[in-house]
mmCIF file of C-alpha atoms in Angstrom:
data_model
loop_
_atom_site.group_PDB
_atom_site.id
_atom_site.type_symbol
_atom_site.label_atom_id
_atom_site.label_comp_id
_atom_site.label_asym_id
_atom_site.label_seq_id
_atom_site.Cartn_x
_atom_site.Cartn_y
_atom_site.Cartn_z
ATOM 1 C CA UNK K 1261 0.000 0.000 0.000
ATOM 2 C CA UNK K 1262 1.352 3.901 -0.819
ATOM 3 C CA UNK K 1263 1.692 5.815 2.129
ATOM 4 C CA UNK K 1264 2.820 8.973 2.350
ATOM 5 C CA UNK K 1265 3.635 11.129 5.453
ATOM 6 C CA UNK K 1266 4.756 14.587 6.302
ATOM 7 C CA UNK K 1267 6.413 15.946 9.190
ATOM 8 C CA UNK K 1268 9.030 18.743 10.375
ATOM 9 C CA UNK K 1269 5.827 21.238 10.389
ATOM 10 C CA UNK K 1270 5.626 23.925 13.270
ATOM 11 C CA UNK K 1271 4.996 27.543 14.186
ATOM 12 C CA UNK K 1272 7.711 29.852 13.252
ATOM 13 C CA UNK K 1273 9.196 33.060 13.058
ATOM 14 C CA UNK K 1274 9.532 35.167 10.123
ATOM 15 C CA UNK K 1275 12.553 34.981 8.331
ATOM 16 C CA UNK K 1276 13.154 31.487 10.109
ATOM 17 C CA UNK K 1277 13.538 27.998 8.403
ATOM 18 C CA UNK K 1278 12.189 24.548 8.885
ATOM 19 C CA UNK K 1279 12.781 20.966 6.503
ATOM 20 C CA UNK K 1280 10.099 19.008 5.927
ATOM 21 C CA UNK K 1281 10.142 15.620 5.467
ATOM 22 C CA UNK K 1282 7.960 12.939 3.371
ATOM 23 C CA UNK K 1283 8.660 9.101 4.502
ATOM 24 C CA UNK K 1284 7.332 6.644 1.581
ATOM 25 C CA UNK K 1285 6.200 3.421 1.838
ATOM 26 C CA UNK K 1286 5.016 0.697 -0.585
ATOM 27 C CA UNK K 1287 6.988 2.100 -3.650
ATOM 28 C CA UNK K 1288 10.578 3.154 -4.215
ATOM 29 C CA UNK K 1289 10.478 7.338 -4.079
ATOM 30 C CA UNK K 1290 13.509 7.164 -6.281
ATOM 31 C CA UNK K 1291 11.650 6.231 -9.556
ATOM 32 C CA UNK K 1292 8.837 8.510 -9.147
ATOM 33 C CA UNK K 1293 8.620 12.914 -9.655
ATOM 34 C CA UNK K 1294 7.362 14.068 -6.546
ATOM 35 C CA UNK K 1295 5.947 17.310 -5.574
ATOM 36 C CA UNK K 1296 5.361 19.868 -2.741
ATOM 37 C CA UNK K 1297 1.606 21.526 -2.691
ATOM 38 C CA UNK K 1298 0.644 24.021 -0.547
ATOM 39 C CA UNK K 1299 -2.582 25.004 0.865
ATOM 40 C CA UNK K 1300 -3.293 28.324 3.133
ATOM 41 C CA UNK K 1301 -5.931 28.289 5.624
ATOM 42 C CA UNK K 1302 -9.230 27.800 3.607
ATOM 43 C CA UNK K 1303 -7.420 28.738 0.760
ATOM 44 C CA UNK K 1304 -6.747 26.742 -2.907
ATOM 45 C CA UNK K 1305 -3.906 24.362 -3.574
ATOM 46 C CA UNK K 1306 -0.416 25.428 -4.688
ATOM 47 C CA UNK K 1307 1.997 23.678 -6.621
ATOM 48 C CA UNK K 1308 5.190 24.403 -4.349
ATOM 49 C CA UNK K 1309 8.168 22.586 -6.266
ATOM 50 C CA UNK K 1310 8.807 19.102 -8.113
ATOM 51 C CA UNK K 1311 12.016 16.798 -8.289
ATOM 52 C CA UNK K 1312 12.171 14.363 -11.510
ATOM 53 C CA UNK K 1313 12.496 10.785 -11.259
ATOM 54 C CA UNK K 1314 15.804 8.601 -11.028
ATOM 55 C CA UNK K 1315 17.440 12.585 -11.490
ATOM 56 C CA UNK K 1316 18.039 15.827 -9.734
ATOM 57 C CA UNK K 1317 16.812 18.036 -11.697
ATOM 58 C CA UNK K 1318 13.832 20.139 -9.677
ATOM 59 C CA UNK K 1319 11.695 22.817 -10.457
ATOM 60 C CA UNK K 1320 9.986 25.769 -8.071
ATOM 61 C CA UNK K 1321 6.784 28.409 -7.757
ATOM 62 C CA UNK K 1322 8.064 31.551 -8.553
ATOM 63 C CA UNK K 1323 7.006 32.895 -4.840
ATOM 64 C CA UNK K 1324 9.506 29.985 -3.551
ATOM 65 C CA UNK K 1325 12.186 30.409 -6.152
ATOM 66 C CA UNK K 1326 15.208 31.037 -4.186
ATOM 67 C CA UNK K 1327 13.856 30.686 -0.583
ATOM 68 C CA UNK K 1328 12.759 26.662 -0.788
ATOM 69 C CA UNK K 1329 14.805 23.699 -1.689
ATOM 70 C CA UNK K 1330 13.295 20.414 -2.623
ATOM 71 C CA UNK K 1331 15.974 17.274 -2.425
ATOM 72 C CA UNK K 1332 15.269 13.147 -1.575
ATOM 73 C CA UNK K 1333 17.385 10.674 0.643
ATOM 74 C CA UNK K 1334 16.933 7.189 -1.578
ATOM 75 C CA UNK K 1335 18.300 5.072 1.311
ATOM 76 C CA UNK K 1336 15.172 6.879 3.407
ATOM 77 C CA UNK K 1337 12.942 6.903 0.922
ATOM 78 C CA UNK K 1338 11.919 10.202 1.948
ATOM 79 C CA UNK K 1339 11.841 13.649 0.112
ATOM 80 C CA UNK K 1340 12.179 16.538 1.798
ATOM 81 C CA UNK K 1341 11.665 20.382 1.576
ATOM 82 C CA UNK K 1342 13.872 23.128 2.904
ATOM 83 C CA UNK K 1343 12.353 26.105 3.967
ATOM 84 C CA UNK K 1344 14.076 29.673 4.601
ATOM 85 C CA UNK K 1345 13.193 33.407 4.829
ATOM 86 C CA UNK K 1346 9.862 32.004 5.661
ATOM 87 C CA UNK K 1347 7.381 34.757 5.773
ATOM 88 C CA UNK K 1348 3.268 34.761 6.648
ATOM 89 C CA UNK K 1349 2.226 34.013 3.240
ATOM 90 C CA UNK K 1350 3.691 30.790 3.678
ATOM 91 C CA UNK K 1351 1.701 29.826 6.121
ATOM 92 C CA UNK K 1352 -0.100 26.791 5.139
ATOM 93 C CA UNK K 1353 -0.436 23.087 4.974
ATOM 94 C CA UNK K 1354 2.158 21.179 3.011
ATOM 95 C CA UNK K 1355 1.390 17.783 1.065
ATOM 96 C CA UNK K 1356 3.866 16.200 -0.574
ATOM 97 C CA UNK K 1357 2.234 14.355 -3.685
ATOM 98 C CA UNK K 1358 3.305 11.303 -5.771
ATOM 99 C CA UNK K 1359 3.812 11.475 -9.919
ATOM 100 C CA UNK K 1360 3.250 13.534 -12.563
ATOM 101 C CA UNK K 1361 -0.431 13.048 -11.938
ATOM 102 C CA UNK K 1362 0.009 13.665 -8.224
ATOM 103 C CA UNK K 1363 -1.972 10.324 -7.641
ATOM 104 C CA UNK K 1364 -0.983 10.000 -3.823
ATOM 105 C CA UNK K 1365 -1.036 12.533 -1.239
ATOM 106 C CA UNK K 1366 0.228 12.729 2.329
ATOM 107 C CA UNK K 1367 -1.771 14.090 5.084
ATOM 108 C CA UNK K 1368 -0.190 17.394 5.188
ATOM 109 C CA UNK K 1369 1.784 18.927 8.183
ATOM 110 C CA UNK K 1370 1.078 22.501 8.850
ATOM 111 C CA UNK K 1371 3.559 25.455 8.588
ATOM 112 C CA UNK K 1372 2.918 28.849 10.663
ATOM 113 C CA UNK K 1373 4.914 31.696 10.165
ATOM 114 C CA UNK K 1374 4.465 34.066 12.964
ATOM 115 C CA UNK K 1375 6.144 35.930 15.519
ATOM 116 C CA UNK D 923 1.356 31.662 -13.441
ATOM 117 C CA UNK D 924 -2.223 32.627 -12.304
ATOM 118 C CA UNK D 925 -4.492 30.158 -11.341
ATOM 119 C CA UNK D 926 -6.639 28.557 -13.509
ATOM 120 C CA UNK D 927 -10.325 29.757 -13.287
ATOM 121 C CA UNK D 928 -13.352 27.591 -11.513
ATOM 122 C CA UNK D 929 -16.315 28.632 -10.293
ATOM 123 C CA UNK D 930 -16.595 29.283 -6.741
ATOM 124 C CA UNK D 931 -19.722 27.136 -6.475
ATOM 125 C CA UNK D 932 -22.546 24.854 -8.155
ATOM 126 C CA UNK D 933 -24.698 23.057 -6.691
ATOM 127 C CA UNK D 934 -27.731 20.246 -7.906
ATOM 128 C CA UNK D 935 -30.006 17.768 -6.435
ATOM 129 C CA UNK D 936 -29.075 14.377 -6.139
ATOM 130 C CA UNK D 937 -28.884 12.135 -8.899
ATOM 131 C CA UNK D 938 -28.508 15.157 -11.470
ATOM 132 C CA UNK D 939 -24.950 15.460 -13.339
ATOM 133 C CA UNK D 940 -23.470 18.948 -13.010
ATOM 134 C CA UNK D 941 -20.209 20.059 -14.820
ATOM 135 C CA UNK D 942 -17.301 21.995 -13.738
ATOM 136 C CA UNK D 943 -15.503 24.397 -15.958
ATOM 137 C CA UNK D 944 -11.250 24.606 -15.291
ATOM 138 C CA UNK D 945 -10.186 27.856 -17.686
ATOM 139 C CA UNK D 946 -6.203 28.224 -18.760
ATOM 140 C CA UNK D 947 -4.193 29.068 -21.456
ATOM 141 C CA UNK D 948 -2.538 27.574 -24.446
ATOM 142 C CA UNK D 949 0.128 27.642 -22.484
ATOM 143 C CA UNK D 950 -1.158 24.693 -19.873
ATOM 144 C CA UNK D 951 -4.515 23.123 -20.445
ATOM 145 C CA UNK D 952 -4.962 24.149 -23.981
ATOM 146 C CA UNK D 953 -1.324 22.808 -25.052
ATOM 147 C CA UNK D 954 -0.981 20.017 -22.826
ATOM 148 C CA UNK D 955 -3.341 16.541 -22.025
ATOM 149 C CA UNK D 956 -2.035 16.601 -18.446
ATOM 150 C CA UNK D 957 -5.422 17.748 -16.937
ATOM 151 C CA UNK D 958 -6.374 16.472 -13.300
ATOM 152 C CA UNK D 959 -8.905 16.761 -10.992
ATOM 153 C CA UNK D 960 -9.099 16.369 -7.316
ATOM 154 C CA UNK D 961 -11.852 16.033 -4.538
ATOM 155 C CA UNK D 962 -10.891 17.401 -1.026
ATOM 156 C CA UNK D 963 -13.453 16.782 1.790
ATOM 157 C CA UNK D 964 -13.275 18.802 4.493
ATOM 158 C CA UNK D 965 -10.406 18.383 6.655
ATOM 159 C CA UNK D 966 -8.650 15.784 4.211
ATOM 160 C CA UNK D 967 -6.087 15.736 1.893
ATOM 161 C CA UNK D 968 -7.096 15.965 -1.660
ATOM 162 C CA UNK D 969 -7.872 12.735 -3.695
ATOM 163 C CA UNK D 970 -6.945 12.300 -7.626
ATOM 164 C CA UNK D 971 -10.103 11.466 -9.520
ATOM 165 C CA UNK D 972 -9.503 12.372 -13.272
ATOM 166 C CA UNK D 973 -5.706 12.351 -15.163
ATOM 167 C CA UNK D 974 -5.182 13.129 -19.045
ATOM 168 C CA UNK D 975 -8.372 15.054 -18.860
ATOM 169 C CA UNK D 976 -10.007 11.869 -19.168
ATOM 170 C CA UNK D 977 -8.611 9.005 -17.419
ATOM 171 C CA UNK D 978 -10.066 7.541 -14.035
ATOM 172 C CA UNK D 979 -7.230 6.146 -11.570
ATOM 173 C CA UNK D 980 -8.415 2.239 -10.393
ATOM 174 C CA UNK D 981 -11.334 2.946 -8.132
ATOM 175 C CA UNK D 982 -12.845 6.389 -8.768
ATOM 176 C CA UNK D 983 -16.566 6.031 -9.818
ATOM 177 C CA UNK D 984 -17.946 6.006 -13.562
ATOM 178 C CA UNK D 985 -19.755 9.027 -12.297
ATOM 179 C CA UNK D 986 -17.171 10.906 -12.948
ATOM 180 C CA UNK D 987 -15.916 12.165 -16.197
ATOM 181 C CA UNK D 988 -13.402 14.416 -17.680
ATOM 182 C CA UNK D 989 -13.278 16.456 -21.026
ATOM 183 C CA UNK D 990 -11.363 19.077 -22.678
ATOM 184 C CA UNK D 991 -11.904 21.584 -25.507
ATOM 185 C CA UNK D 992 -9.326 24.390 -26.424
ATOM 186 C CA UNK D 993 -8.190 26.081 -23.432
ATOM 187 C CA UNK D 994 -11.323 25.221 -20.933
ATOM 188 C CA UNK D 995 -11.047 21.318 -19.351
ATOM 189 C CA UNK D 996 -14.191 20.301 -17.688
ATOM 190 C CA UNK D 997 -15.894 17.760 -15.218
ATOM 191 C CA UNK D 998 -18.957 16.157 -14.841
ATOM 192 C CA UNK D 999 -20.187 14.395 -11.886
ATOM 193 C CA UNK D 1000 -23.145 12.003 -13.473
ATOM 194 C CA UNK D 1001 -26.358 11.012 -10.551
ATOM 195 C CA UNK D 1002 -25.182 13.457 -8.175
ATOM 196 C CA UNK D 1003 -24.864 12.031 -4.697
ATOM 197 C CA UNK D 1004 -24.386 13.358 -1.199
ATOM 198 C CA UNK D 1005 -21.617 11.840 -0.557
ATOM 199 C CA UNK D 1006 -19.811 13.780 -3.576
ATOM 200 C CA UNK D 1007 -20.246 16.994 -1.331
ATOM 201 C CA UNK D 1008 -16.447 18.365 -1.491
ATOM 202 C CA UNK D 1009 -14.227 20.996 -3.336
ATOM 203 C CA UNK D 1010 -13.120 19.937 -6.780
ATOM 204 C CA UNK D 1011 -9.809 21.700 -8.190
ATOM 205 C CA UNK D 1012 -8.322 21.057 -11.594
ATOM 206 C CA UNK D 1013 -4.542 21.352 -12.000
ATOM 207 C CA UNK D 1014 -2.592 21.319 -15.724
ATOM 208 C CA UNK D 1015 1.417 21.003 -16.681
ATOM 209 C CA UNK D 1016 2.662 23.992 -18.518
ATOM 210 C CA UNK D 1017 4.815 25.073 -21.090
ATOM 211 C CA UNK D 1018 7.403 26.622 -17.610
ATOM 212 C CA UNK D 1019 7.370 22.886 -16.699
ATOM 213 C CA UNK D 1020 5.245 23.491 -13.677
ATOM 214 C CA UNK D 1021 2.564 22.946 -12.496
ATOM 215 C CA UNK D 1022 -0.685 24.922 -11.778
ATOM 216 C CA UNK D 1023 -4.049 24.768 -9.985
ATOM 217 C CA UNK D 1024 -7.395 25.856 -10.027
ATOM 218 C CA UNK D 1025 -8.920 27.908 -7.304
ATOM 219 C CA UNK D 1026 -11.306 25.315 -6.444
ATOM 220 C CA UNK D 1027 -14.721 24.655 -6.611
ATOM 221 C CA UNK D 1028 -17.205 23.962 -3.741
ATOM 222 C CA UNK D 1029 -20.074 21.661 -4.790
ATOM 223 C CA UNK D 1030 -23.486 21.095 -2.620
ATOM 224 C CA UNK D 1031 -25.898 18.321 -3.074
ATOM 225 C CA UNK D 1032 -29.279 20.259 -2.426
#
């Protein structure tokens, strides 16, 4: 069975950081694209950032560009998402989702930026 | 990238069909087939329903259908029940290779 789950969320100050994490079970992360979405507080979904499969090659939201890193462990089969300069707007829940077609989806862990 | 445009509501009595409009570009739904929809119940984390603007993943209900004509995809829910109370968002690959999503629909079952 897929499983997906998030954790690393938290409350936050801005301009602070925090990783998330994504453990996978019942399929190798490695040969899947994987995504970040984000979703404020009764808000719409946002794609966040994607990592291809079996590469490193990764791509980003222009209002994460240069702030958020997204990077996998294989021998964890986890993925993970580095956070920095965090500011309110980020505040939100964070899925990670499997595949292109996003097929599987974590729970979510939430992320509040606040002082 | 701005959002792709969904109504912010529709609504119909059970067992009617209602559709769902998803508005881009030709730079993501109009130039790609990588149209999906997802269902989010309250409190839960969003469930794929339709892929390639058409295809149903193993398990999702016949009810539910997929289309796509120029730069508008669409969905149709087919004998409307309650249980399919939930917001519906459409997402689409684009030409920037990312990704982008709709601002979600909230459906009631009168």
């Amino acid at each position: 069975e897929v499983q997906l789950v998030e954790s690393g969320g938290g409350l936050v100050q801005p301009g602070g950081s925090l990783r998330l994490s994504c453990a996978a079970s019942g399929f190798t992360l490695y040969r899947y694209s994987m995504n970040w979405v984000r979703q404020a507080p009764g808000k719409g979904l946002e794609w966040v950032s994607h990592i291809v499969a079996s590469t490193t090659t990764t791509y980003y939201a222009d209002s994460v560009k240069g702030r958020f890193t997204i990077s996998r462990d294989n021998a964890k089969n986890s993925l993970y998402l580095q956070t920095n300069s965090l500011r309110a707007e980020d505040t939100a829940v964070y899925y990670c989702a499997r595949a292109f077609n996003f097929d599987y989806w974590g729970q979510g862990t939430l992320v509040t930026v606040s002082s | 990238q701005s959002a792709l445009t969904q109504p912010a509501s529709v609504s119909g009595s059970p067992g009617q069909s209602i559709t769902i409009s998803c508005t881009g570009t030709s730079s993501d739904v109009g130039g790609y087939n990588y149209v999906s929809w997802y269902q989010q119940r309250p409190g839960k984390a969003p469930k794929l329903i339709i892929y390639d603007v058409s295809k149903r993943p193993s398990g999702v209900s016949n009810r539910f259908s997929g289309s796509k004509s120029g730069n508008t995809a669409s969905l149709t829910i087919s004998g409307l029940q309650a249980e399919d109370e939930a917001d519906y968002y459409c997402s689409s690959y684009t030409a920037r290779s990312t990704w982008v999503f709709g601002g979600g629909t909230k459906l009631t079952v009168l």
